[in-house]
Coordinates of C-alpha atoms in Angstrom, one line a residue:
Chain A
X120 CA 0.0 0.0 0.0
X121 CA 1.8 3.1 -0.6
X122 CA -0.3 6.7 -0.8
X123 CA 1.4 10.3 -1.4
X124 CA -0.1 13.8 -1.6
X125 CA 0.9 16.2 -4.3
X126 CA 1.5 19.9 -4.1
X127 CA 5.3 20.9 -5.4
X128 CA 6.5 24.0 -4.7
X129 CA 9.0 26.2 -5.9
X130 CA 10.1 28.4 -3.1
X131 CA 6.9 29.8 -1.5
X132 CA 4.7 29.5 -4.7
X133 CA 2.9 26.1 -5.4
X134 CA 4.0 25.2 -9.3
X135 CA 1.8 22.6 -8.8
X136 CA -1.3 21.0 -7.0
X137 CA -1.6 18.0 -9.2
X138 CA 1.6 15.7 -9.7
X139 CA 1.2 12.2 -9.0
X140 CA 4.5 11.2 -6.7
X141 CA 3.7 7.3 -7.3
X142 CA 6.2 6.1 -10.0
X143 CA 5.4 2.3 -10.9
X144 CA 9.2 1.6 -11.7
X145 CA 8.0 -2.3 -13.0
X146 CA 4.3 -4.2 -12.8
X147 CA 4.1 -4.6 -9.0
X148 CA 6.8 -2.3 -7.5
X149 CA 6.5 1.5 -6.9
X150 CA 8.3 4.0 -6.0
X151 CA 7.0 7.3 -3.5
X152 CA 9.3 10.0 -4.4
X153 CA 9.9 13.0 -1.6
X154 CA 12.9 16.1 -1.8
X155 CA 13.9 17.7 -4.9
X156 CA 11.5 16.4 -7.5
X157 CA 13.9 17.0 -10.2
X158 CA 16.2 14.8 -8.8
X159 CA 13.9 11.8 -7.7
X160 CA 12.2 12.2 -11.5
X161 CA 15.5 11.6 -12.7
X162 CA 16.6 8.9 -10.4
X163 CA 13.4 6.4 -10.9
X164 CA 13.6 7.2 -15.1
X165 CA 17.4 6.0 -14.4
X166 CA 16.4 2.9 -11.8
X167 CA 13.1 1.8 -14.4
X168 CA 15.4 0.9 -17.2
X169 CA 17.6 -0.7 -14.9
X170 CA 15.1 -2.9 -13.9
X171 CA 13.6 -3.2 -16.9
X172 CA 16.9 -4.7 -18.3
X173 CA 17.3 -6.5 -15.1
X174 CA 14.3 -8.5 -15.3
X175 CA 14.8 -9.3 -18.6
X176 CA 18.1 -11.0 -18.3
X177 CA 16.6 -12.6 -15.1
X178 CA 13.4 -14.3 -17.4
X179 CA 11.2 -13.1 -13.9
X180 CA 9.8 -10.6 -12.6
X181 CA 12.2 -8.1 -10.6
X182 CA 12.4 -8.9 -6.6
X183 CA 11.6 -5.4 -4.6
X184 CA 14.5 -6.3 -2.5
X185 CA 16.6 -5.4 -6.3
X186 CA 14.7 -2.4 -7.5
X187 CA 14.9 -0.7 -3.9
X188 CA 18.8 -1.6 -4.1
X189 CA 18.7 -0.3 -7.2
X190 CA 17.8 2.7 -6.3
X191 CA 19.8 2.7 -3.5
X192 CA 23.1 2.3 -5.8
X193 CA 22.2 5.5 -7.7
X194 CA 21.5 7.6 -4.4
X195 CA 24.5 6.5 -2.8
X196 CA 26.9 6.6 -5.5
X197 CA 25.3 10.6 -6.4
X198 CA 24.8 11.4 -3.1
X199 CA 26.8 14.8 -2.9
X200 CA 24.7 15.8 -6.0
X201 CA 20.9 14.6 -5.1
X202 CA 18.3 15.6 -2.3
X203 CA 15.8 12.9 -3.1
X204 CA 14.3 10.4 -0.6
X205 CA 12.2 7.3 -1.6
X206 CA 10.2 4.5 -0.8
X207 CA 10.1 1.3 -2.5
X208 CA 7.2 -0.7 -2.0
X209 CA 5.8 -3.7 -4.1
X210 CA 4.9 -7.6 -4.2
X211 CA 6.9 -10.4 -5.3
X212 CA 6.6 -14.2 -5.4
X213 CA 9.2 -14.7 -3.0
X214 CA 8.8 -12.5 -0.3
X215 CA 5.4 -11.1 -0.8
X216 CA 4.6 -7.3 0.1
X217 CA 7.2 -5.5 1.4
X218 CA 8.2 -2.1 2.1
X219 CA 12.0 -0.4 1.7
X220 CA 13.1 2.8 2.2
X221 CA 15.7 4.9 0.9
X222 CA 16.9 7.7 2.9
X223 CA 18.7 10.8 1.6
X224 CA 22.5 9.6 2.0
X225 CA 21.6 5.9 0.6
X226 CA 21.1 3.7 3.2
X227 CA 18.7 1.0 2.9
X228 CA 16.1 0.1 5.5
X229 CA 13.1 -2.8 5.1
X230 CA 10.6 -1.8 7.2
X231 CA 6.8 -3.2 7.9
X232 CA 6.0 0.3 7.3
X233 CA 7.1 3.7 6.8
X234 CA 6.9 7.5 6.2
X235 CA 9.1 10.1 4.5
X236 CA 8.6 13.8 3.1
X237 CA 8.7 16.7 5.0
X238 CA 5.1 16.0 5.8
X239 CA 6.2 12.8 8.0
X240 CA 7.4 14.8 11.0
X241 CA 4.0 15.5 12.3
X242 CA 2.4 12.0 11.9
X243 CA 5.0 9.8 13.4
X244 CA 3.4 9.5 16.9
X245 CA 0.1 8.9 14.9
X246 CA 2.2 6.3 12.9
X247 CA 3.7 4.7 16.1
X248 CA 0.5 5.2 18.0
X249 CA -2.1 3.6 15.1
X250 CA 0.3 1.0 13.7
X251 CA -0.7 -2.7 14.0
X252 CA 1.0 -5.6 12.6
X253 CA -1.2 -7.6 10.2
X254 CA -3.9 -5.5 9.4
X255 CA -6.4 -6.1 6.6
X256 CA -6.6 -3.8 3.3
X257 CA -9.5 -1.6 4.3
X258 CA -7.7 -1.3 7.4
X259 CA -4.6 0.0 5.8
X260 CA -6.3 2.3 3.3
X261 CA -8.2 3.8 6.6
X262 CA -4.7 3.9 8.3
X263 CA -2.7 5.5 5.0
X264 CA -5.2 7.9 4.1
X265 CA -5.7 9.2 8.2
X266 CA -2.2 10.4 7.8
X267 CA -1.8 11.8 4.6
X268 CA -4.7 13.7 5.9
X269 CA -3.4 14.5 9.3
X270 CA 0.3 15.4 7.6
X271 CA -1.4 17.4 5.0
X272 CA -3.7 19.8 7.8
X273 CA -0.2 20.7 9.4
X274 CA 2.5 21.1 6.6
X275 CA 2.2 23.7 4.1
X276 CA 4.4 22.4 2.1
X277 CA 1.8 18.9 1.3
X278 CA -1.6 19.4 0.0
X279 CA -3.6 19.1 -3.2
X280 CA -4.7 15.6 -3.3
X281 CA -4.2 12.0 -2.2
X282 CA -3.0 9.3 -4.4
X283 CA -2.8 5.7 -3.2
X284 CA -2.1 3.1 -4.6
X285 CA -2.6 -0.7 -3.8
X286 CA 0.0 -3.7 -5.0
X287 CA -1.6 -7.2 -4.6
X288 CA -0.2 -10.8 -6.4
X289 CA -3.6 -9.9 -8.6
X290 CA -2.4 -6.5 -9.8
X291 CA -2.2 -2.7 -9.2
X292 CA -5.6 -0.2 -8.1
X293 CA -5.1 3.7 -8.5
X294 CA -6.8 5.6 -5.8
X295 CA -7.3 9.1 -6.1
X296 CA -8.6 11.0 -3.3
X297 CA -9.2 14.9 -3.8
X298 CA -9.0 17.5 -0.6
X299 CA -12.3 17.8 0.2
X300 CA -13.1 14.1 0.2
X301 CA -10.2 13.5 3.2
X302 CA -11.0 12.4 6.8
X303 CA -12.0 15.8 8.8
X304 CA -10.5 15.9 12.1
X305 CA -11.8 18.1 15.1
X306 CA -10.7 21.6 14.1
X307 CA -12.1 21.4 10.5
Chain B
X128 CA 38.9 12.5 10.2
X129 CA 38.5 13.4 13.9
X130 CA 38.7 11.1 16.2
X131 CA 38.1 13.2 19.4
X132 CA 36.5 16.7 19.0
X133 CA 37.8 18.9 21.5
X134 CA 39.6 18.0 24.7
X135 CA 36.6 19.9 26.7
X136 CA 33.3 17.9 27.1
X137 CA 30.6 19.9 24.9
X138 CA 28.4 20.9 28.0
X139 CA 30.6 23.1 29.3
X140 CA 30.0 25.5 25.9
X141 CA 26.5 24.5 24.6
X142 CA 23.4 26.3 25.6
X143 CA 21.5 24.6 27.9
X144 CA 17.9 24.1 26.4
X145 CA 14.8 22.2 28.1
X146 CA 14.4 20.2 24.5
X147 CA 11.2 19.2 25.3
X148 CA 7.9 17.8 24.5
X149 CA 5.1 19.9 26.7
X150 CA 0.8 19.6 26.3
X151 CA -2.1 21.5 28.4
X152 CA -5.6 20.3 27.8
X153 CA -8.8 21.9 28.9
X154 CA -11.0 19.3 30.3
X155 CA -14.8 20.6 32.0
X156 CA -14.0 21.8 35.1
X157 CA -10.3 21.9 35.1
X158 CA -6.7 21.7 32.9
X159 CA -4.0 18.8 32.7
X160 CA -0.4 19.5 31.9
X161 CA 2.0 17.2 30.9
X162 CA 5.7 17.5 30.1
X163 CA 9.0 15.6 29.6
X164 CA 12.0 16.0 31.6
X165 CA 15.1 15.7 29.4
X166 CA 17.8 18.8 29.7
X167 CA 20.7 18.9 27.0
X168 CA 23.4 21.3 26.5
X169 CA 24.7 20.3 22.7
X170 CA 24.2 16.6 22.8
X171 CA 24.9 15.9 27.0
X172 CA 21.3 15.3 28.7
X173 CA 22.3 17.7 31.4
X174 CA 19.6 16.9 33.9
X175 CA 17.0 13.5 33.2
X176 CA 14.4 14.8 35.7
X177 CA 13.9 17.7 35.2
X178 CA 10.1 18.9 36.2
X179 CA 9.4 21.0 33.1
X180 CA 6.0 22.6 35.1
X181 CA 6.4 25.5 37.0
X182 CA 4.2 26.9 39.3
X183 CA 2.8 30.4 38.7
X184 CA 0.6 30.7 41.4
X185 CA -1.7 27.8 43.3
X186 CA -3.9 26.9 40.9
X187 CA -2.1 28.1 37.7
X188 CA 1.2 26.0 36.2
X189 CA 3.5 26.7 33.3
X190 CA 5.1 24.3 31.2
X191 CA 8.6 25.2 29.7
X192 CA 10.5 24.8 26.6
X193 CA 13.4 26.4 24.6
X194 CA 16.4 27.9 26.6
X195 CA 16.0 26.2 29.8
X196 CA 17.4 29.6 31.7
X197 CA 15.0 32.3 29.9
X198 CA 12.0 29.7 30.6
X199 CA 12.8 29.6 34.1
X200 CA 13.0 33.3 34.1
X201 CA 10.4 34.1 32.8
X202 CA 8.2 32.1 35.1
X203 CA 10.1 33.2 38.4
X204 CA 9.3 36.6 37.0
X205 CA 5.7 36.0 36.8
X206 CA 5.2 33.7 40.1
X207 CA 6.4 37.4 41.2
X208 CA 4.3 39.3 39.6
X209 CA 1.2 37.3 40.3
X210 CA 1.9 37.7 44.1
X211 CA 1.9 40.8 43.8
X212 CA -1.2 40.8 41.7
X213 CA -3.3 38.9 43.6
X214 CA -2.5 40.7 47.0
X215 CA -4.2 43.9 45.6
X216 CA -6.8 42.3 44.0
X217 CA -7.6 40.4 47.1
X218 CA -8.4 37.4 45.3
X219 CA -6.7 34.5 43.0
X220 CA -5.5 35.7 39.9
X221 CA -7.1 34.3 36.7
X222 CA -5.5 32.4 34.3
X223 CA -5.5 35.3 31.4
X224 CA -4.0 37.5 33.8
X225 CA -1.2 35.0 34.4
X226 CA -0.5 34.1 30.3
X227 CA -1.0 38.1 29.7
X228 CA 2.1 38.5 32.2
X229 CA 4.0 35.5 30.5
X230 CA 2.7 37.1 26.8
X231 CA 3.9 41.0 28.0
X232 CA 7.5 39.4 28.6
X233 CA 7.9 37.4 26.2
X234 CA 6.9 40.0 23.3
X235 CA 8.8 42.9 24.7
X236 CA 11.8 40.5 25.0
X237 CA 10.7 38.9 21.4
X238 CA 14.4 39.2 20.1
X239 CA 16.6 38.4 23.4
X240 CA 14.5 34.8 24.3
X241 CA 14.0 32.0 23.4
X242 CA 11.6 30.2 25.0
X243 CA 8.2 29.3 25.1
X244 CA 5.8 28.9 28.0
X245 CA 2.4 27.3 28.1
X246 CA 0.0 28.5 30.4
X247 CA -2.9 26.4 32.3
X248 CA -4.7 26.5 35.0
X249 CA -8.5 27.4 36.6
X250 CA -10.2 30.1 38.1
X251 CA -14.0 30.6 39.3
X252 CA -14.9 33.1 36.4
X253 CA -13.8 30.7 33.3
X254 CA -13.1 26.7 34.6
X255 CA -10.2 25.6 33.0
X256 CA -8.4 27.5 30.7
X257 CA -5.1 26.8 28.0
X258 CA -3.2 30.0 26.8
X259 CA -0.5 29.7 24.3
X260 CA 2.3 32.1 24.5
X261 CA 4.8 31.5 21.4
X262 CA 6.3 34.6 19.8
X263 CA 4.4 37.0 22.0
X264 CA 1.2 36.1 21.3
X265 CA -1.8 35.5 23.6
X266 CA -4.5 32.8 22.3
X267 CA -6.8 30.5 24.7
X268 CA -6.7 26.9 23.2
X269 CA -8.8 23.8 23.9
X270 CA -5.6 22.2 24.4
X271 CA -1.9 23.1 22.7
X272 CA 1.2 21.0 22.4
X273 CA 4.8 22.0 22.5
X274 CA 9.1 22.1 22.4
X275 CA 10.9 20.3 19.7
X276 CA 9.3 16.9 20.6
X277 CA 6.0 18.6 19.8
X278 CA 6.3 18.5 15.7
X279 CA 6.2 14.8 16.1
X280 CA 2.4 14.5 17.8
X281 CA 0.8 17.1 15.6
X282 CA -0.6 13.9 13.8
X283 CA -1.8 11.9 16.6
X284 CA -3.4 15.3 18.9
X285 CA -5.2 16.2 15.9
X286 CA -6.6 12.7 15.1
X287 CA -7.3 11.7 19.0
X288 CA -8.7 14.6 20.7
X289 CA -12.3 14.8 21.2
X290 CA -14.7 18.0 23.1
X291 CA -15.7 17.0 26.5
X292 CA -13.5 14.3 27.2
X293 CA -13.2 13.9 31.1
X294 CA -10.2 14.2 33.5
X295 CA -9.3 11.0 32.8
X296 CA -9.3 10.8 29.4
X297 CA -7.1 14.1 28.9
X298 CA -4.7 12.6 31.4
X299 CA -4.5 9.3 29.0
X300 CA -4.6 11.6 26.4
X301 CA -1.7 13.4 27.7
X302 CA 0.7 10.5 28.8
X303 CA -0.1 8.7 25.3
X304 CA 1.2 11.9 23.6
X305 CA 4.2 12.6 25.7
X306 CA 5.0 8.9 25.8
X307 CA 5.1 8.9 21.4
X308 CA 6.7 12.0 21.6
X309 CA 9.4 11.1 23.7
X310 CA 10.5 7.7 21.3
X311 CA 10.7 9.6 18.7
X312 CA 12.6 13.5 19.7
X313 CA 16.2 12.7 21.0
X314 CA 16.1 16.2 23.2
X315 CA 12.6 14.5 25.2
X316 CA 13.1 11.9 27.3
X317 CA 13.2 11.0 30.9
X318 CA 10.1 10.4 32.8
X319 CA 6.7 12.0 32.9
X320 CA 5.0 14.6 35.0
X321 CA 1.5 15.2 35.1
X322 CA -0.5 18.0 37.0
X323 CA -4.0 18.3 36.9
X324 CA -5.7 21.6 38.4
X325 CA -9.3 21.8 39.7
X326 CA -11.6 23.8 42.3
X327 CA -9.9 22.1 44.8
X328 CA -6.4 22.3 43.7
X329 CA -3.2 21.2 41.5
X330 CA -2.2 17.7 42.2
X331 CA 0.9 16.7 40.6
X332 CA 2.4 13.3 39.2
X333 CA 5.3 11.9 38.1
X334 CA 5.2 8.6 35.8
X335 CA 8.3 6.5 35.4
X336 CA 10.0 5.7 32.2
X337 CA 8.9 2.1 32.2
X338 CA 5.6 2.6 33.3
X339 CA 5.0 4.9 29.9
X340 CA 2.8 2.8 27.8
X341 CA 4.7 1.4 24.6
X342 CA 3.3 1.3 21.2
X343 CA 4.3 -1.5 18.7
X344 CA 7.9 -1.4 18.0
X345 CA 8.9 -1.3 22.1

């Protein structure tokens, strides 16, 4: 399950309210991009023919273990040049779902779940706080789209609308949520 | 490469700030205050228990954060003021008096502090009252969080609080958000302490590290 908002800003003026920060990098991974969107554009063009190629000469579909590392290669090895953060989320038939993140410097991390962006500051103790291991779809939809909601209220720098996506064995589903539509919480 | 910094330890040169994660809440009849008690200078935790809540006058507290010595003055200042205060009214002062006293030092100071004080308590003319005092600005609150540990909780506050909860649920409120807040800030940590001021008075609490509740990764 992996859900992003989508304002992008230039300085103080929003250049955008409608850019879709889910990159599906092959059939069942994506990719949620966060920092300078130049850079993290750039970066998953670079990593999507990588695994393109890669799963080619494998004959199978690409493990999300190799796209996030893939990923992780080009961050590392351009690190002094890039300010782009990722997540790499995705199914495969070995492992199933999983979740990896790659942090600004390069490092790798698998995680049950996780948040990035400048947004994530004000929803990790609603993160840590909500969290359960094993919950169902609906549950994680409820869960993913609380805190884009709550992270959007407080940051000015996220807004617009939600986009979610959901990666099963059966395939991919789009979810688009606009603003108005979001969970209200008490002051709204 | 460095392999030792500076032959002095970094505590005797850093600032000494109160970190912190602080929250006041407005319940029917009354306020709760909760705050952390880490103090670091630079990266040394100076002082672990450290009671963050400072009492302005019997039943009215202040919770600090930023510089640890501008909080604490500006609260001794006040406690001062207030005495005087209340002496010639011949009466307890009331909460707005107290965060307008905070508020007047804090905005003429603006450029020279840099702290920020949360002000709670209850009087007979308005129950129990929250007054934020950031910048040098005066606003009542249902309830306001606060200190570096703060940015972390903005999620969960906005998504658990309720109107009319009762004095025990803003007191689990309270310790659920200082306890998340505290995993996740490296300048909050320590224990716990908890007042909660009615008509009859403040009664304070302190709650242990490892009585905190956990959340799923502890």
């Amino acid at each position: 399950m992996v859900g992003v908002e989508d304002l992008v800003h230039f300085r103080y003026y929003v250049s955008s309210k409608t850019i879709n920060k889910l990159i599906q990098v092959h059939d069942r991974i994506f990719c949620c991009i966060a920092g300078s969107l130049a850079d993290a554009q750039a970066v998953t063009k670079a990593a999507k023919f990588q695994i393109s190629f890669h799963s080619i000469q494998m004959e199978s579909p690409p493990l999300v273990k190799a796209a996030a590392s893939v990923l992780k290669e080009l961050c590392y090895n351009n690190k002094e040049e890039l300010q782009a953060g990722f997540i790499t989320a995705g199914w495969d038939r070995k492992k199933g779902p999983q979740v990896y993140t790659v942090a600004l410097g390069g490092m790798l991390l698998s995680q049950p779940f996780t948040i990035g962006g400048s947004g994530s500051t004000y929803i990790y103790g609603y993160a840590d706080a909500k969290y359960k291991p094993d919950m169902s779809k609906e549950e994680c939809l409820q869960f993913a789209t609380n805190a884009l909601a709550l992270a959007m209220g407080r940051d000015n720098v996220s807004g617009g609308v939600a986009h979610l996506v959901v990666i099963t064995e059966e395939g991919v589903e789009h979810i688009v949520i606009p603003g108005d539509k979001l969970p209200k919480f008490h002051d709204e | 490469i460095m392999l030792d910094e500076s032959s002095e330890p970094g505590w005797l040169s850093e600032e000494v700030k109160t970190g912190t994660t602080i929250i006041a809440i407005e319940f029917d009849g009354g306020v709760v205050l909760g705050s952390d008690s880490r103090v670091s200078a630079g990266e040394t935790v100076v002082n672990r228990v450290m009671n963050k809540l400072s009492l302005l006058h019997d039943k009215i507290y202040c919770a600090l954060s930023g510089s640890a010595a501008d909080a604490q003055t500006i609260a001794e200042m006040v406690n001062y003021q207030l005495d005087v205060h209340s002496i010639e009214v011949g009466e307890d002062p009331q909460v707005r008096s107290a965060a307008t006293l905070v508020k007047n030092i804090s905005y003429k100071y603006k450029e020279e502090l840099s702290a920020h004080l949360i002000v709670a308590g209850w009087d007979k003319k308005g129950g129990g009252q929250v007054y934020v005092t950031l910048n040098g600005l005066l606003s009542r609150q249902p309830f306001a969080v606060g200190g570096s540990g703060s940015s972390y909780v903005y999620g969960f506050v906005d998504a658990e609080y309720r109107k009319a909860m009762s004095k025990e649920d803003c007191q689990q409120f309270v310790v659920n958000t200082l306890s998340l807040a505290m995993s996740r800030d490296g300048s909050s940590g320590g224990v716990a302490y908890l007042v909660t001021i009615d008509e009859k008075g403040a009664e304070e609490k302190c709650i242990l590290g490892n009585e905190l509740p956990t959340f799923y990764d502890q």
